[in-house]
mmCIF file of C-alpha atoms and ligand atoms in Angstrom:
data_model
loop_
_atom_site.group_PDB
_atom_site.id
_atom_site.type_symbol
_atom_site.label_atom_id
_atom_site.label_comp_id
_atom_site.label_asym_id
_atom_site.label_seq_id
_atom_site.Cartn_x
_atom_site.Cartn_y
_atom_site.Cartn_z
ATOM 1 C CA MET A 1 60.531 79.550 113.434
ATOM 2 C CA ASN A 2 63.843 78.033 113.347
ATOM 3 C CA VAL A 3 66.353 80.883 113.019
ATOM 4 C CA LEU A 4 67.954 79.325 109.728
ATOM 5 C CA ASP A 5 64.891 79.451 108.196
ATOM 6 C CA ALA A 6 64.422 83.135 108.790
ATOM 7 C CA PRO A 7 64.548 85.171 105.237
ATOM 8 C CA PHE A 8 67.310 87.629 107.250
ATOM 9 C CA VAL A 9 69.754 84.671 108.305
ATOM 10 C CA LYS A 10 69.402 82.769 105.138
ATOM 11 C CA GLY A 11 69.909 86.156 103.023
ATOM 12 C CA PHE A 12 72.708 86.899 105.987
ATOM 13 C CA ILE A 13 74.393 83.231 105.481
ATOM 14 C CA ARG A 14 74.133 84.294 101.288
ATOM 15 C CA MET A 15 75.990 87.377 101.664
ATOM 16 C CA ALA A 16 79.241 85.450 103.651
ATOM 17 C CA ASP A 17 79.066 83.678 100.774
ATOM 18 C CA ASP A 18 79.495 85.090 98.155
ATOM 19 C CA GLY A 19 82.394 87.309 100.121
ATOM 20 C CA TRP A 20 83.598 83.930 100.631
ATOM 21 C CA ARG A 21 84.163 83.248 96.618
ATOM 22 C CA GLN A 22 84.848 86.332 95.842
ATOM 23 C CA GLY A 23 88.108 85.767 97.696
ATOM 24 C CA TRP A 24 87.826 88.159 99.811
ATOM 25 C CA HIS A 25 87.759 86.544 103.228
ATOM 26 C CA GLU A 26 91.164 84.710 103.571
ATOM 27 C CA ARG A 27 91.122 82.753 107.687
ATOM 28 C CA ASN A 28 88.912 84.762 109.630
ATOM 29 C CA GLY A 29 89.024 88.034 108.106
ATOM 30 C CA GLY A 30 86.363 90.208 107.863
ATOM 31 C CA ASN A 31 83.177 90.209 109.626
ATOM 32 C CA LEU A 32 79.427 90.888 108.718
ATOM 33 C CA SER A 33 76.046 92.592 110.987
ATOM 34 C CA TYR A 34 72.741 92.711 109.936
ATOM 35 C CA ARG A 35 70.431 95.429 112.154
ATOM 36 C CA ILE A 36 67.346 92.987 112.729
ATOM 37 C CA ARG A 37 63.950 94.109 112.466
ATOM 38 C CA PRO A 38 61.209 93.852 115.392
ATOM 39 C CA GLU A 39 58.959 91.824 113.289
ATOM 40 C CA GLU A 40 61.566 89.389 112.086
ATOM 41 C CA ILE A 41 63.225 88.577 115.536
ATOM 42 C CA ALA A 42 59.302 88.261 117.349
ATOM 43 C CA ALA A 43 59.349 85.028 114.563
ATOM 44 C CA VAL A 44 62.719 84.245 115.916
ATOM 45 C CA LYS A 45 61.913 84.263 119.503
ATOM 46 C CA ASP A 46 60.812 81.551 120.838
ATOM 47 C CA ALA A 47 63.991 79.681 120.180
ATOM 48 C CA LEU A 48 66.440 82.645 122.021
ATOM 49 C CA THR A 49 68.321 81.399 125.086
ATOM 50 C CA PRO A 50 70.099 84.264 125.962
ATOM 51 C CA GLY A 51 73.733 84.312 127.969
ATOM 52 C CA GLU A 52 75.573 85.893 130.346
ATOM 53 C CA TRP A 53 76.000 90.018 129.498
ATOM 54 C CA ARG A 54 79.206 91.272 128.433
ATOM 55 C CA PRO A 55 80.698 94.605 128.040
ATOM 56 C CA ILE A 56 80.610 96.274 123.873
ATOM 57 C CA GLY A 57 84.182 98.042 124.246
ATOM 58 C CA THR A 58 82.315 101.568 123.648
ATOM 59 C CA ASP A 59 78.139 102.456 124.228
ATOM 60 C CA VAL A 60 75.567 102.834 121.598
ATOM 61 C CA PRO A 61 72.910 104.370 123.535
ATOM 62 C CA THR A 62 70.604 104.905 120.806
ATOM 63 C CA LEU A 63 71.117 101.493 119.420
ATOM 64 C CA ALA A 64 69.662 100.016 123.300
ATOM 65 C CA GLY A 65 67.517 96.904 123.111
ATOM 66 C CA GLU A 66 67.814 96.381 119.260
ATOM 67 C CA TYR A 67 69.233 92.696 118.322
ATOM 68 C CA PHE A 68 71.753 92.470 115.992
ATOM 69 C CA LEU A 69 73.409 89.025 113.762
ATOM 70 C CA VAL A 70 76.895 88.644 113.658
ATOM 71 C CA THR A 71 79.818 86.812 112.516
ATOM 72 C CA GLY A 72 81.745 85.251 115.475
ATOM 73 C CA SER A 73 85.085 86.422 116.453
ATOM 74 C CA GLY A 74 87.931 84.087 114.599
ATOM 75 C CA LYS A 75 85.455 82.325 112.320
ATOM 76 C CA PHE A 76 85.662 81.721 109.244
ATOM 77 C CA PHE A 77 83.434 83.577 106.303
ATOM 78 C CA ARG A 78 84.187 80.114 104.496
ATOM 79 C CA ASN A 79 81.940 78.136 107.213
ATOM 80 C CA ALA A 80 79.121 80.217 107.467
ATOM 81 C CA SER A 81 76.792 78.525 105.488
ATOM 82 C CA ILE A 82 78.372 74.838 106.583
ATOM 83 C CA ALA A 83 78.062 75.636 110.310
ATOM 84 C CA PRO A 84 76.179 78.371 110.787
ATOM 85 C CA GLU A 85 75.236 78.204 114.589
ATOM 86 C CA ASP A 86 79.045 77.981 115.164
ATOM 87 C CA ALA A 87 80.316 80.489 113.048
ATOM 88 C CA LEU A 88 77.153 83.388 113.541
ATOM 89 C CA CYS A 89 75.095 84.300 116.615
ATOM 90 C CA ILE A 90 72.188 86.896 117.854
ATOM 91 C CA ILE A 91 72.827 89.631 120.197
ATOM 92 C CA GLU A 92 70.337 91.189 121.961
ATOM 93 C CA LEU A 93 71.987 95.116 122.913
ATOM 94 C CA ASP A 94 71.621 96.166 126.521
ATOM 95 C CA GLY A 95 68.941 98.919 127.732
ATOM 96 C CA LYS A 96 71.769 101.339 127.940
ATOM 97 C CA GLY A 97 73.914 100.366 125.023
ATOM 98 C CA GLU A 98 76.479 99.217 127.099
ATOM 99 C CA ASN A 99 76.593 95.600 127.148
ATOM 100 C CA TYR A 100 75.402 92.628 124.582
ATOM 101 C CA ARG A 101 74.364 89.240 125.159
ATOM 102 C CA VAL A 102 74.714 86.386 123.539
ATOM 103 C CA CYS A 103 70.427 84.623 122.834
ATOM 104 C CA TRP A 104 71.696 82.403 118.978
ATOM 105 C CA GLY A 105 74.336 80.438 118.099
ATOM 106 C CA LEU A 106 78.246 80.425 118.666
ATOM 107 C CA VAL A 107 77.259 76.470 119.614
ATOM 108 C CA HIS A 108 80.917 75.755 120.836
ATOM 109 C CA GLY A 109 81.202 78.801 122.504
ATOM 110 C CA GLY A 110 83.382 82.010 121.669
ATOM 111 C CA ARG A 111 82.554 85.694 121.290
ATOM 112 C CA PRO A 112 81.258 88.322 118.213
ATOM 113 C CA THR A 113 83.342 89.764 116.020
ATOM 114 C CA SER A 114 86.523 91.515 117.640
ATOM 115 C CA GLU A 115 85.800 94.250 115.567
ATOM 116 C CA LEU A 116 82.290 94.452 117.139
ATOM 117 C CA PRO A 117 82.688 98.161 118.303
ATOM 118 C CA SER A 118 83.303 99.544 114.885
ATOM 119 C CA HIS A 119 79.998 97.628 113.314
ATOM 120 C CA LEU A 120 77.825 98.760 116.621
ATOM 121 C CA MET A 121 79.288 102.657 116.297
ATOM 122 C CA ASN A 122 78.709 102.357 112.781
ATOM 123 C CA HIS A 123 75.030 101.188 113.160
ATOM 124 C CA ALA A 124 74.492 104.045 115.287
ATOM 125 C CA VAL A 125 75.613 106.418 112.835
ATOM 126 C CA LYS A 126 73.409 105.158 109.658
ATOM 127 C CA THR A 127 70.514 104.678 111.643
ATOM 128 C CA ALA A 128 70.541 108.098 112.763
ATOM 129 C CA ALA A 129 71.878 109.502 109.089
ATOM 130 C CA THR A 130 68.950 107.531 107.179
ATOM 131 C CA GLY A 131 65.990 107.898 109.795
ATOM 132 C CA GLY A 132 66.053 103.768 110.628
ATOM 133 C CA VAL A 133 66.407 102.500 107.149
ATOM 134 C CA HIS A 134 69.772 101.350 107.218
ATOM 135 C CA ARG A 135 70.291 97.504 108.063
ATOM 136 C CA VAL A 136 73.967 96.107 107.065
ATOM 137 C CA ILE A 137 77.256 96.848 107.997
ATOM 138 C CA TYR A 138 80.040 94.687 105.859
ATOM 139 C CA HIS A 139 83.856 94.914 106.287
ATOM 140 C CA ALA A 140 85.934 92.746 104.050
ATOM 141 C CA HIS A 141 89.842 92.320 102.715
ATOM 142 C CA PRO A 142 89.620 92.671 99.321
ATOM 143 C CA ALA A 143 93.076 92.906 97.745
ATOM 144 C CA ASN A 144 92.716 94.994 95.136
ATOM 145 C CA VAL A 145 91.448 98.586 97.426
ATOM 146 C CA ILE A 146 94.139 97.365 100.156
ATOM 147 C CA ALA A 147 96.722 97.229 97.410
ATOM 148 C CA LEU A 148 96.066 101.208 96.292
ATOM 149 C CA THR A 149 96.499 102.037 100.166
ATOM 150 C CA PHE A 150 100.202 101.754 99.651
ATOM 151 C CA VAL A 151 100.523 103.662 96.992
ATOM 152 C CA LEU A 152 97.979 106.877 96.485
ATOM 153 C CA PRO A 153 97.774 109.411 99.115
ATOM 154 C CA LEU A 154 94.838 108.400 102.195
ATOM 155 C CA THR A 155 92.701 111.211 101.572
ATOM 156 C CA ASP A 156 89.120 110.839 100.780
ATOM 157 C CA GLU A 157 89.873 113.523 97.950
ATOM 158 C CA ALA A 158 92.232 111.073 96.281
ATOM 159 C CA PHE A 159 90.646 107.535 96.754
ATOM 160 C CA THR A 160 87.217 109.002 95.930
ATOM 161 C CA ARG A 161 88.414 110.645 92.587
ATOM 162 C CA GLU A 162 90.266 107.929 91.444
ATOM 163 C CA LEU A 163 87.879 105.426 92.387
ATOM 164 C CA TRP A 164 85.159 107.583 90.308
ATOM 165 C CA GLU A 165 87.620 107.098 87.233
ATOM 166 C CA MET A 166 87.817 103.949 87.015
ATOM 167 C CA ALA A 167 83.848 103.090 86.426
ATOM 168 C CA THR A 168 81.324 105.311 85.071
ATOM 169 C CA GLU A 169 78.664 103.848 87.420
ATOM 170 C CA CYS A 170 80.540 104.173 90.510
ATOM 171 C CA PRO A 171 79.956 108.277 90.763
ATOM 172 C CA VAL A 172 76.380 107.153 90.697
ATOM 173 C CA VAL A 173 76.406 103.991 92.859
ATOM 174 C CA PHE A 174 78.461 106.120 95.531
ATOM 175 C CA PRO A 175 77.842 109.792 94.622
ATOM 176 C CA ASP A 176 78.902 110.923 98.535
ATOM 177 C CA GLY A 177 82.489 109.242 98.358
ATOM 178 C CA VAL A 178 84.363 107.337 100.360
ATOM 179 C CA GLY A 179 86.729 108.218 103.387
ATOM 180 C CA VAL A 180 89.987 106.792 104.436
ATOM 181 C CA VAL A 181 90.924 105.611 107.963
ATOM 182 C CA PRO A 182 94.755 106.250 108.317
ATOM 183 C CA TRP A 183 96.359 102.861 109.917
ATOM 184 C CA MET A 184 95.264 101.805 112.984
ATOM 185 C CA VAL A 185 94.912 99.409 115.159
ATOM 186 C CA PRO A 186 91.839 97.282 114.724
ATOM 187 C CA GLY A 187 89.662 95.697 116.917
ATOM 188 C CA GLY A 188 88.892 98.632 120.106
ATOM 189 C CA ARG A 189 86.768 101.662 120.380
ATOM 190 C CA GLU A 190 89.622 104.007 118.749
ATOM 191 C CA ILE A 191 89.333 102.973 115.075
ATOM 192 C CA ALA A 192 85.341 102.625 115.498
ATOM 193 C CA VAL A 193 84.824 106.344 116.331
ATOM 194 C CA ALA A 194 87.093 107.175 113.407
ATOM 195 C CA THR A 195 85.222 105.302 111.809
ATOM 196 C CA SER A 196 81.944 106.005 112.503
ATOM 197 C CA GLU A 197 82.932 109.574 111.688
ATOM 198 C CA LEU A 198 83.957 108.632 108.109
ATOM 199 C CA MET A 199 80.597 106.703 107.990
ATOM 200 C CA ARG A 200 78.736 110.338 108.759
ATOM 201 C CA GLN A 201 79.056 111.047 105.721
ATOM 202 C CA TYR A 202 79.844 108.009 103.510
ATOM 203 C CA ASP A 203 78.457 104.485 102.876
ATOM 204 C CA VAL A 204 82.315 103.207 102.499
ATOM 205 C CA ALA A 205 85.224 103.759 104.545
ATOM 206 C CA ILE A 206 88.710 102.113 103.344
ATOM 207 C CA TRP A 207 90.747 100.690 106.558
ATOM 208 C CA ALA A 208 94.891 102.083 104.893
ATOM 209 C CA HIS A 209 96.764 98.438 104.841
ATOM 210 C CA HIS A 210 93.754 96.448 105.943
ATOM 211 C CA GLY A 211 90.330 96.475 103.779
ATOM 212 C CA MET A 212 86.930 98.047 103.799
ATOM 213 C CA PHE A 213 83.767 99.186 106.004
ATOM 214 C CA CYS A 214 80.456 99.122 102.942
ATOM 215 C CA SER A 215 77.176 99.850 104.817
ATOM 216 C CA GLY A 216 73.456 99.784 103.336
ATOM 217 C CA PRO A 217 70.078 98.877 104.200
ATOM 218 C CA ASP A 218 69.784 95.547 102.797
ATOM 219 C CA PHE A 219 72.001 92.763 101.879
ATOM 220 C CA ASP A 220 72.515 93.190 98.006
ATOM 221 C CA THR A 221 72.618 97.061 97.863
ATOM 222 C CA THR A 222 75.708 96.757 100.506
ATOM 223 C CA PHE A 223 76.973 93.666 98.662
ATOM 224 C CA GLY A 224 77.001 95.257 95.972
ATOM 225 C CA LEU A 225 78.658 98.220 97.184
ATOM 226 C CA MET A 226 81.501 96.556 99.117
ATOM 227 C CA HIS A 227 81.860 95.065 94.855
ATOM 228 C CA THR A 228 81.533 97.995 92.922
ATOM 229 C CA VAL A 229 84.405 99.803 95.174
ATOM 230 C CA GLU A 230 86.829 96.341 94.606
ATOM 231 C CA LYS A 231 86.254 96.185 90.812
ATOM 232 C CA SER A 232 87.058 99.626 90.646
ATOM 233 C CA ALA A 233 90.252 99.611 92.493
ATOM 234 C CA GLU A 234 91.156 96.420 90.534
ATOM 235 C CA ILE A 235 90.687 98.453 87.042
ATOM 236 C CA LEU A 236 93.446 100.721 88.357
ATOM 237 C CA VAL A 237 96.077 98.386 89.678
ATOM 238 C CA LYS A 238 95.345 97.079 85.860
ATOM 239 C CA VAL A 239 95.673 100.673 84.533
ATOM 240 C CA LEU A 240 98.637 101.436 87.268
ATOM 241 C CA SER A 241 100.282 98.845 86.158
ATOM 242 C CA MET A 242 99.887 99.393 82.236
ATOM 243 C CA GLY A 243 102.169 102.784 83.058
ATOM 244 C CA GLY A 244 99.274 104.823 83.864
ATOM 245 C CA LYS A 245 96.282 106.400 82.462
ATOM 246 C CA ARG A 246 97.040 108.169 79.037
ATOM 247 C CA GLN A 247 93.204 109.602 79.374
ATOM 248 C CA THR A 248 90.284 109.237 81.684
ATOM 249 C CA ILE A 249 87.125 110.676 82.758
ATOM 250 C CA ARG A 250 87.679 115.021 83.441
ATOM 251 C CA PRO A 251 85.819 117.106 86.020
ATOM 252 C CA ASP A 252 82.741 118.308 83.470
ATOM 253 C CA ASP A 253 82.345 114.470 81.904
ATOM 254 C CA PHE A 254 81.226 114.066 85.778
ATOM 255 C CA ARG A 255 78.769 117.301 86.165
ATOM 256 C CA ALA A 256 77.135 115.842 82.538
ATOM 257 C CA LEU A 257 77.037 112.474 84.621
ATOM 258 C CA ALA A 258 75.515 114.115 87.968
ATOM 259 C CA ARG A 259 72.978 116.056 85.566
ATOM 260 C CA ASP A 260 71.124 113.159 83.610
ATOM 261 C CA PHE A 261 71.404 110.850 86.128
ATOM 262 C CA GLY A 262 69.978 112.708 88.997
ATOM 263 C CA VAL A 263 72.976 112.562 91.757
ATOM 264 C CA THR A 264 75.102 115.518 93.589
ATOM 265 C CA LEU A 265 78.952 115.485 93.172
ATOM 266 C CA PRO A 266 80.593 116.975 95.993
ATOM 267 C CA GLU A 267 83.041 119.656 93.919
ATOM 268 C CA ARG A 268 85.880 119.277 96.232
ATOM 269 C CA PHE A 269 86.281 115.444 94.650
ATOM 270 C CA LEU A 270 85.881 117.620 91.460
ATOM 271 C CA ALA A 271 89.041 119.646 91.261
ATOM 272 C CA ASP A 272 91.314 119.827 87.816
HETATM 273 O O1 2HA B 1 89.615 89.108 111.164
HETATM 274 O O2 2HA B 1 88.892 91.404 109.534
HETATM 275 O O3 2HA B 1 89.530 93.183 111.548
HETATM 276 C C1 2HA B 1 88.639 89.763 111.459
HETATM 277 C C2 2HA B 1 89.151 91.524 110.958
HETATM 278 C C3 2HA B 1 89.391 92.112 112.018
HETATM 279 ZN ZN1 ZN B 2 89.655 93.194 109.099
#
């Protein structure tokens, strides 16, 4: 099969386009990666032309031999649907999970996303935590979440509680809460380790003064999670701009919601 005809590639490109249209991907901002299923890679095997092995910059032994579809470093989400063979690539990991090689895409050269260490370490943590159900890691630069990192305390507790309060659906969509990474230099192993530590507990990690990472089992769920968190952040920005909350959802309201919707909300996010 032609790579561009594969349903997982079409789903990936649609998600990249949707993120661009939301305004989350100025210039080359953001990156997306998908852990390809064995039967999906088998279907496009004839179209793959493996290049040279290169170091990932970290090691992910539990992902050895796996294939990923990822955005390219310096590539624009805006172009993902117009020139996918230039903006995207399929990479294969070696038997130790220390090196990768490009097997398709990046036809004008280049490398996978600059955030490859964070993507792959997050994939490793989430794949283990979900018994293999996990597939998608998404990094975007949504303005309202970023704005809040200049105003709220940079703690998991503050961000989780404030975001939950801004829309009743939030505790149901992300009952585990959200994690916050303090400002760090992007692109390297250090921020990848900090992010993947948070991903053990959460499906969302906010990078202070930079953006957000979301994880999920498919494109819809992962995009929907980014969308829900950013919408909630937008409401909070509006509320703060109108002089702050006069009333809100109270801890006992959250407990009642959790009971009816069958989710467990950690009490550490429900302090009075
Ligand atoms: O430019 O978003 O974090 C891609 C990025 C780096
Ligand atoms: Zn970024």
